[in-house]
Each structure stands twice: as structure tokens, then as C-alpha cells.
Amino acid sequence: MTLFKCPRCGATSSSDWVCKCGFPMEIVPEKLIWSVDEREPSIWRYKSLLPHAERIVSLGEGLTDLRRVDGVLVKDETRNPTGSYVDRGSSVMVSSSNMAIGELEFLRDVTISLASYLIASGKEVRVIVNPEEVDVSELLYLSQLKIPISFSVRETRASYENPFMIEGFKTIAYELYEFKGKFDGVVIPSESGILAYGIIKGFRELEEMGLMEMPRIYLVHYSGIGGEFIEFLKSLGARTMSLDTKDTMESFIKLAKMGIYVKPISAMAYSAASRLGSEYVALLTGSSMRRWRVGSFAPLTELQRRILEVMRDGKEMTAYQIWRLVEGATLQGVYKALLKLSRMGLISSERKLYKRRMKRVYRLRTSANRL
Ligand SMILES: N[C@@H](CCOP(=O)(O)O)C(=O)O
């Protein structure tokens, strides 16, 4: 039986993926003995350290290139089957979690990855797209993938912040240990911090097995990131770092010229690693969906920041209630900012019966830690 444990408060459960305290749970490994099946060209080479899988669903994720690009060590996660590190987590989730979800909320690269693995496992998948928030090029991309789409404004279960994804992400640490052994640190692009947490979990397990010491961990982030989960990662020793846009864009173009198409935040990781030293590894993330918004790279506006601040306690609110709290903005401005924050994945919204009328209510996502 899988045992879940909250990394913050220590509560355990045999079924909950999210702790009552709001943190994503992690899986407690049954035994920690380093073992690698060297013939297996995927994350499943570490099968004995991953959750039990009835049937492994793999598209060959993991074993991504580790090499130097202009002197900087990079781990190129764009080389995963759907172009994203998320494939590592999707493979574990679909193989090990008995997930019954056939409907996925559209979370861009996360959904593309998870849907690809669910389809490979023979499950029927439908992606629920909110017609008020999706943009047409994303819609076209989804339809080209021939993934059935339904339009609805309702929310479905979050598919990213969960213990199985974390197990998949920890294999990045295992690969760094297996193929590099010694290095000073890793620079990880971070938004919610889930990817970084998975990697840190992998290093902690390697440490517990007596194989290596925890390397230095740098989380690179868009300016303004913070909040509970990132603070928790800092309490585990992670440091945060943010570079300016110009620097990041120069790296973005440099990498693209070399055929490495990364998300802007990963270009920042590349710049940061080049400053930290030649034995720092920059983790490069990308996605098969090459349409990365510069908007989600730009720092939050003052109004967006104030809105996140008033939503901080996690309560649901209508746009009108939020507008009453933020002061000095127009209602239309608040609507625009809410749409932007939804697109950035920082808040969620759904239509609900509210005081006898159907209204859209907004809530801060648990991982929206950019305050
Ligand atoms: N989603 C980011 C990487 C990290 O995301 P996080 O929310 O897990 O911190 C990317 O694709 O670059």
C-alpha cells in the first residue's frame, strides 16, 4: 500500500494526495536501496525506487542529455517525448496511481504530457477547455493532437501538484548522480516549486542511501515569487535567484540559435548557472507547445500583485468582492487582471450558484506562490 506523507507537517495518509494543511503529499519509499537496470532507457531504470506499477506506461522519458553548451553544464529536459520534464511525472502517475481521471483540465504542457500518457495506456481522455480563457492557437494545437476537447467552465482535479509527479521529477536527481556524480549545484526553473521539490527529494534519498551529499540548489524565478511552498524549499536549504529580462532573453536567443528551444525561465537558469560556476547544472525546460507567452515571463503588475494579496487566505471571491478590496482600480481592470492571472495558472475560477445567482468565483491556486 502506498503511504503518503506531508513534507511540512508530517501527517500521513493512505489516500490523500494533498495534506489537510494544504501542502502536496509525498510518497514514502518502501525501501531505499540504490539499484539501476542499465538496460532500461527510461526513468524506469530506477524502478525499485519508484512507486509500484501494475503496468509501466513509458514513452522513453528521462535519460535526457547532460552536456556543456558554451561552457555551461545543461540537463536538456526538452528532449523528453512531449518536450517536457512533466513526462517523467506523467509516466509515474499513469503507471502507478490507478488514476481514474478521464477528464483533464487544460494546463498546457502538463495536460499535453498527461493526455499523451493516458492515451498510450489505452484510456479515454477528454480535455476540458474553458472557452473564456483558452487562446485559439492553443485550441488549434490541442485539436491537431487529436485529443478530444470539451468546453466547460468547470474545474477538474489538478493534475500537476501531486505525489506521483514528484516521484517522476526525483529521477532528474538520480540521473545527475548516475551520469555526473560530482557537481556543485543545480539551477532549477521554478514557479510553484513542485519540480524543484521533486529534485530535492531525489537528492535527499541519495543522501540517505549514503551516495552523495545534497548539492547546492538554486531556484530561479520570475521576480515576485515567494509564498509558503518556496519558503518551505528555502528551509530545506534552497536559495532563490532572479535575473533581469535582458540577460534572460540573450540566453534564450543564444540557446535557440543552437537548436535548444527552452522556456524563458530556463534561459534564466542558464544565465544563472553561467554566473555561478562551471560545475553548476542548469535544468532546461521546454514543451511541445512552443508558444510561450512573454506575458507570463513579465513581472506581475501592481494590480495583479494586490489581487493575489487579497486572495491570499484561499477563500473564493467574485470579481466584485475582489474589486472592493483592492482599491484604486476599475472593475474592468480587475476583470482583465483576473483573466491574466488565470492564464498564468496562478488562480482558478468556476461558475457557481452564489447568493441564488450563477456567478464566477475566483480562488488562489495552492501553488500560486508569487506573492
Ligand atoms: N513549469 C516550469 C518549471 C517549474 O515549475 P514549478 O511550478 O514546478 O516550479 C517550466 O515548465 O519551466
GROMACS .gro file of N, CA and C in nm, residues 2 17 42-44 47 50-59 61 87-99 114 117-118 120-121 123 164-165:
model
  114
    2THR      N    1   0.049   0.224  -0.082
    2THR     CA    2   0.129   0.347  -0.088
    2THR      C    3   0.100   0.434   0.035
   17TRP      N    4  -0.382   1.295  -0.159
   17TRP     CA    5  -0.269   1.349  -0.237
   17TRP      C    6  -0.230   1.488  -0.187
   42SER      N    7   1.486   0.448  -1.980
   42SER     CA    8   1.383   0.544  -1.937
   42SER      C    9   1.397   0.561  -1.785
   43ILE      N   10   1.308   0.641  -1.726
   43ILE     CA   11   1.316   0.660  -1.580
   43ILE      C   12   1.296   0.529  -1.505
   44TRP      N   13   1.239   0.427  -1.575
   44TRP     CA   14   1.208   0.301  -1.508
   44TRP      C   15   1.333   0.217  -1.484
   47LYS      N   16   1.336   0.157  -1.122
   47LYS     CA   17   1.204   0.102  -1.086
   47LYS      C   18   1.189   0.071  -0.937
   50LEU      N   19   1.086   0.364  -0.734
   50LEU     CA   20   0.964   0.435  -0.775
   50LEU      C   21   0.842   0.360  -0.720
   51PRO      N   22   0.727   0.427  -0.715
   51PRO     CA   23   0.608   0.358  -0.663
   51PRO      C   24   0.575   0.235  -0.749
   52HIS      N   25   0.515   0.137  -0.684
   52HIS     CA   26   0.484   0.012  -0.754
   52HIS      C   27   0.395   0.041  -0.876
   53ALA      N   28   0.429  -0.020  -0.989
   53ALA     CA   29   0.348  -0.001  -1.111
   53ALA      C   30   0.291  -0.135  -1.154
   54GLU      N   31   0.159  -0.143  -1.167
   54GLU     CA   32   0.096  -0.265  -1.217
   54GLU      C   33   0.143  -0.289  -1.360
   55ARG      N   34   0.136  -0.181  -1.440
   55ARG     CA   35   0.178  -0.187  -1.579
   55ARG      C   36   0.251  -0.057  -1.611
   56ILE      N   37   0.376  -0.067  -1.650
   56ILE     CA   38   0.452   0.055  -1.678
   56ILE      C   39   0.408   0.114  -1.810
   57VAL      N   40   0.374   0.244  -1.805
   57VAL     CA   41   0.341   0.315  -1.929
   57VAL      C   42   0.455   0.415  -1.952
   58SER      N   43   0.538   0.384  -2.051
   58SER     CA   44   0.655   0.468  -2.076
   58SER      C   45   0.663   0.503  -2.224
   59LEU      N   46   0.703   0.626  -2.251
   59LEU     CA   47   0.727   0.666  -2.390
   59LEU      C   48   0.876   0.695  -2.407
   61GLU      N   49   1.068   0.843  -2.153
   61GLU     CA   50   1.101   0.967  -2.080
   61GLU      C   51   1.229   0.951  -1.997
   87ASP      N   52   0.679   1.475  -1.848
   87ASP     CA   53   0.665   1.336  -1.893
   87ASP      C   54   0.713   1.237  -1.786
   88ARG      N   55   0.815   1.276  -1.712
   88ARG     CA   56   0.865   1.187  -1.606
   88ARG      C   57   0.753   1.161  -1.504
   89GLY      N   58   0.685   1.271  -1.466
   89GLY     CA   59   0.578   1.259  -1.368
   89GLY      C   60   0.456   1.189  -1.427
   90SER      N   61   0.425   1.219  -1.554
   90SER     CA   62   0.307   1.157  -1.617
   90SER      C   63   0.325   1.007  -1.623
   91SER      N   64   0.446   0.963  -1.656
   91SER     CA   65   0.471   0.820  -1.667
   91SER      C   66   0.445   0.751  -1.533
   92VAL      N   67   0.495   0.811  -1.424
   92VAL     CA   68   0.475   0.751  -1.292
   92VAL      C   69   0.326   0.757  -1.255
   93MET      N   70   0.265   0.872  -1.283
   93MET     CA   71   0.125   0.891  -1.243
   93MET      C   72   0.034   0.790  -1.314
   94VAL      N   73   0.056   0.774  -1.444
   94VAL     CA   74  -0.031   0.684  -1.521
   94VAL      C   75   0.001   0.537  -1.488
   95SER      N   76   0.127   0.507  -1.460
   95SER     CA   77   0.165   0.369  -1.431
   95SER      C   78   0.129   0.326  -1.289
   96SER      N   79   0.136   0.419  -1.195
   96SER     CA   80   0.131   0.378  -1.054
   96SER      C   81   0.012   0.426  -0.974
   97SER      N   82  -0.062   0.523  -1.025
   97SER     CA   83  -0.159   0.585  -0.932
   97SER      C   84  -0.301   0.531  -0.944
   98ASN      N   85  -0.327   0.438  -1.034
   98ASN     CA   86  -0.465   0.390  -1.058
   98ASN      C   87  -0.557   0.507  -1.087
   99MET      N   88  -0.506   0.610  -1.149
   99MET     CA   89  -0.590   0.728  -1.167
   99MET      C   90  -0.708   0.697  -1.258
  114LEU      N   91   0.032   1.459  -1.988
  114LEU     CA   92  -0.052   1.360  -1.920
  114LEU      C   93  -0.147   1.293  -2.019
  117TYR      N   94   0.025   1.026  -2.219
  117TYR     CA   95   0.049   0.901  -2.145
  117TYR      C   96  -0.081   0.825  -2.122
  118LEU      N   97  -0.189   0.898  -2.095
  118LEU     CA   98  -0.317   0.829  -2.075
  118LEU      C   99  -0.360   0.760  -2.204
  120ALA      N  100  -0.160   0.658  -2.439
  120ALA     CA  101  -0.070   0.543  -2.459
  120ALA      C  102  -0.111   0.425  -2.371
  121SER      N  103  -0.176   0.455  -2.258
  121SER     CA  104  -0.217   0.346  -2.169
  121SER      C  105  -0.349   0.285  -2.213
  123LYS      N  106  -0.637   0.456  -2.221
  123LYS     CA  107  -0.752   0.518  -2.155
  123LYS      C  108  -0.816   0.623  -2.245
  164PHE      N  109   0.276   1.165  -0.723
  164PHE     CA  110   0.329   1.081  -0.830
  164PHE      C  111   0.416   1.163  -0.925
  165MET      N  112   0.372   1.287  -0.950
  165MET     CA  113   0.456   1.376  -1.032
  165MET      C  114   0.591   1.395  -0.961
   0.00000   0.00000   0.00000
